XYZ file of C-alpha atoms in Angstrom:
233
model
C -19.693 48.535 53.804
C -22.179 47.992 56.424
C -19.792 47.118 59.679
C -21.727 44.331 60.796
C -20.666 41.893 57.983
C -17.045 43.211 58.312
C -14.554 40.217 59.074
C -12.520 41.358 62.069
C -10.139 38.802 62.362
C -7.182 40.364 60.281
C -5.345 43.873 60.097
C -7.095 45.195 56.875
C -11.148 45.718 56.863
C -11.473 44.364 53.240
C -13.537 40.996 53.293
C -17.427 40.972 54.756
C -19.486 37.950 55.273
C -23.152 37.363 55.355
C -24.269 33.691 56.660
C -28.212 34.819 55.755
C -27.865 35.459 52.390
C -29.964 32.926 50.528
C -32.268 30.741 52.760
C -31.537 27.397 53.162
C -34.596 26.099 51.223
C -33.611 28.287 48.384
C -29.573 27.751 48.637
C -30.130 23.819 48.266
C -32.775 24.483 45.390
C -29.915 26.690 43.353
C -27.636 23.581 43.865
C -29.344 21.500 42.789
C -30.084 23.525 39.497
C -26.713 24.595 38.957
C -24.978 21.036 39.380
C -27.419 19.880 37.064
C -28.214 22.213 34.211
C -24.550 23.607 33.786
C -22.503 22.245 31.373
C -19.218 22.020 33.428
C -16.029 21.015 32.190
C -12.374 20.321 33.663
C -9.235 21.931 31.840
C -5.759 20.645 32.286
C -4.697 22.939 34.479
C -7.535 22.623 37.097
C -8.484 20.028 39.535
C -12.355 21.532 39.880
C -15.345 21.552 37.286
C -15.586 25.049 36.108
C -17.997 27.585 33.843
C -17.723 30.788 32.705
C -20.118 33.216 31.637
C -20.413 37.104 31.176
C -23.794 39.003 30.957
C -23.274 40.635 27.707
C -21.029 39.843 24.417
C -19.027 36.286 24.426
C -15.996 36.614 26.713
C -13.385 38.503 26.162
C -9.758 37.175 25.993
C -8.252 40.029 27.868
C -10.358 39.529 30.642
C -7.705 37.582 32.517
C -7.465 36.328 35.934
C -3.882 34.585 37.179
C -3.918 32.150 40.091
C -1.482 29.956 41.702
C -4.846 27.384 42.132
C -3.837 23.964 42.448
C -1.087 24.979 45.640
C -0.816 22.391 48.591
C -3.354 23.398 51.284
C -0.294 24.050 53.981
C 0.210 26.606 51.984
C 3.222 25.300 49.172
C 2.659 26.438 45.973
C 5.338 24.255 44.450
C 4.213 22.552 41.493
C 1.068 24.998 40.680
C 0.002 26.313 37.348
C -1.313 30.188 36.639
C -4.931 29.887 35.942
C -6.886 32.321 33.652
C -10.259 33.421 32.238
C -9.119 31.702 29.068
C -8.699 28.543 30.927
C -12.441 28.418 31.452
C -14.674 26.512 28.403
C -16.970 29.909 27.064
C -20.282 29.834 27.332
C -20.678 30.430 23.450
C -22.057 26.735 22.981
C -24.405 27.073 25.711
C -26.802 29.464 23.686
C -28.636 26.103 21.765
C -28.834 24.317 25.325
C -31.904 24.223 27.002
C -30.665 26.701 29.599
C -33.065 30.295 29.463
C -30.172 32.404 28.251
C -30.464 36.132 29.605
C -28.487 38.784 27.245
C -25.556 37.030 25.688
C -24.350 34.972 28.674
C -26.055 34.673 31.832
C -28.580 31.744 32.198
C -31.660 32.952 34.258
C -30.657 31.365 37.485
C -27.181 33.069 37.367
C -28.988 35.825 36.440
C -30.997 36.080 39.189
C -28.384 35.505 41.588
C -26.458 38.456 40.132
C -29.266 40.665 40.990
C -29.772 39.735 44.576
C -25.883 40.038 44.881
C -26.075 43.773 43.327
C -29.273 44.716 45.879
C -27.414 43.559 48.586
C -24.119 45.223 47.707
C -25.833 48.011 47.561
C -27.915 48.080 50.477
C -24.839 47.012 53.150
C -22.579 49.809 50.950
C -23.426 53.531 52.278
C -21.304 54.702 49.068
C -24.061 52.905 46.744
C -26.532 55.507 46.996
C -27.316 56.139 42.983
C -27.178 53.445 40.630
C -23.988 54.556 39.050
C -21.930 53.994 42.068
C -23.413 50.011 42.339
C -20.912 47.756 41.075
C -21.883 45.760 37.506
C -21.049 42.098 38.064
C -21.384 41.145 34.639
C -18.903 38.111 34.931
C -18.982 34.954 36.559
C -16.778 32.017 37.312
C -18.791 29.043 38.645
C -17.144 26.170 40.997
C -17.748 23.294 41.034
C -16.157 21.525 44.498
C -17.357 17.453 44.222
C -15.988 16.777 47.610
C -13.328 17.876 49.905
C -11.069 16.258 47.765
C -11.014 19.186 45.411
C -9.686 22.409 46.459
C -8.132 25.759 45.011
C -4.677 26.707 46.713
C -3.307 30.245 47.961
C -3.671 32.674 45.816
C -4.893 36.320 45.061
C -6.998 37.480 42.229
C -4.949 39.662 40.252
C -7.353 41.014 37.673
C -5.841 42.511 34.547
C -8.996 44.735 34.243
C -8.674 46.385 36.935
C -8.306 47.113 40.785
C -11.270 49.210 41.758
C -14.049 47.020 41.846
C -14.951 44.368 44.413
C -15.125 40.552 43.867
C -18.679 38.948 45.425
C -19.157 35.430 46.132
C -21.753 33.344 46.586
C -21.686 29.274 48.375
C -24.155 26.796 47.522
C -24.021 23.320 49.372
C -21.749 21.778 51.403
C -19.737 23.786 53.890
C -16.344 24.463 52.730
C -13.153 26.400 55.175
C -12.298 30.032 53.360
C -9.034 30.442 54.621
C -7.107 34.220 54.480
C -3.400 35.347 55.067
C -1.468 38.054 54.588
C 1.006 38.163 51.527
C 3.895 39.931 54.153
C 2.932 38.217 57.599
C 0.551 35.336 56.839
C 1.601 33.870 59.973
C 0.052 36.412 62.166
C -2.350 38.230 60.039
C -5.231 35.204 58.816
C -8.378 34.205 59.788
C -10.471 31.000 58.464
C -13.734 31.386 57.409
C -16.813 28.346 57.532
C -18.640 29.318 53.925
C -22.026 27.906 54.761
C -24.660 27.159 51.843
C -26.540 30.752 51.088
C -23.568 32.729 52.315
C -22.009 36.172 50.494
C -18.618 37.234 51.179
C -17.104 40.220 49.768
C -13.200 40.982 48.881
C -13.057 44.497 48.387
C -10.334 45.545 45.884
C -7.050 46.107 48.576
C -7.660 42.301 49.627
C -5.838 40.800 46.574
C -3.272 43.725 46.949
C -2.673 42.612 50.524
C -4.318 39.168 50.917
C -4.045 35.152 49.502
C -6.951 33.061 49.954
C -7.469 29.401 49.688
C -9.909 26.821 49.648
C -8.290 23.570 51.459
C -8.944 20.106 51.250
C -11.323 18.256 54.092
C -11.448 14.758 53.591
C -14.890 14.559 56.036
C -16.882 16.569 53.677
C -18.246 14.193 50.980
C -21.179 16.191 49.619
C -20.433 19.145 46.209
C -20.038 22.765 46.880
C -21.053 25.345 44.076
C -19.372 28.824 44.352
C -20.437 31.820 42.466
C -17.922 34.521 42.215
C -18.913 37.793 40.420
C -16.653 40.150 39.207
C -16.926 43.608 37.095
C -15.385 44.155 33.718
């Protein structure tokens, strides 16, 4: 990845940011769509409005993702629940909304989105040179953050799919902190991060090998936060 998005703060070179992503005129136009056209929904085990779609075919059962993701924000994760793709409503229902449905899964906007995210993946990665080394990020989890009230504790994204590919995420509206540590010295090795609205940060795949990462509560931010996360089956 290109070195000038590369997140210096801890030991590992495995997460890059990009503030300029999205400008702000179009960041607070895809919030505004997204909070109001997607049919979010709240599980049990969740304390954040989530969707889930996947560019082609329904979604798949096996495409699992465990997370400790209602943990304290000091850092506790007593009293958490695993979190998974299946945890997530489908998307099958959303296919007689009023949503433009691309493929079998991703509405237009998402859609869209997804694109920009693969150009610039490919652009800041030197590796990405033919199209068959740019990463597919055919699935996405979409979260919904109504205030600072709601939050997702530590936890690293252990993906049942696979290792190799890199996790890309996209922040629409308020500001939220993105806070790292490491799994063996979290005291020493972490670094916060101020997700601004039309930002991109990147976890390559050794960051949930070596890495948690949280979103905390902040009881001053009172405005929704939308986050995109794409990830490749």
């Amino acid at each position: 990845m290109d070195e000038q998005y590369l997140i210096r703060d801890i030991e590992i070179p495995c997460v890059y940011h990009d503030s300029n992503f999205i400008s702000k005129s179009d960041a607070d136009d895809y919030y505004e769509t997204l909070r109001t056209t997607i049919p979010w929904q709240k599980t049990a085990k969740i304390n954040r409005w989530v969707r889930l779609y996947q560019a082609v075919d329904d979604v798949d059962e096996s495409t699992i993702e465990t997370t400790t993701s209602d943990g304290d924000e000091d850092g506790s994760d007593e009293g958490t629940s695993g979190y998974t793709y299946k945890d997530a409503p489908p998307v099958e229902d959303d296919k007689n909304k009023d949503n433009n449905v691309i493929g079998a899964g991703y509405p237009e906007l998402i859609q869209s989105i997804r694109q920009q995210c693969q150009d610039w993946y490919a652009a800041a990665n030197p590796h990405c040179k033919q199209d068959d080394n740019i990463p597919s990020f055919n699935i996405c989890l979409l979260n919904f953050y109504e205030d600072g009230q709601q939050r997702i504790g530590w936890h690293s994204d252990r993906e049942e799919i696979g290792r190799t590919t890199p996790i890309i995420s996209v922040s629409l509206g308020a500001s939220r902190q993105f806070l790292l540590r490491s799994q063996t010295d979290g005291r020493n090795d972490r670094c916060s991060l101020n997700l601004t609205s039309g930002s991109v940060t990147v976890m390559e795949p050794i960051c949930q090998i070596k890495y948690l990462h949280s979103v905390p509560k902040e009881s001053d931010v009172v405005n929704g936060r939308i986050n995109l996360t794409f990830r490749c089956k």
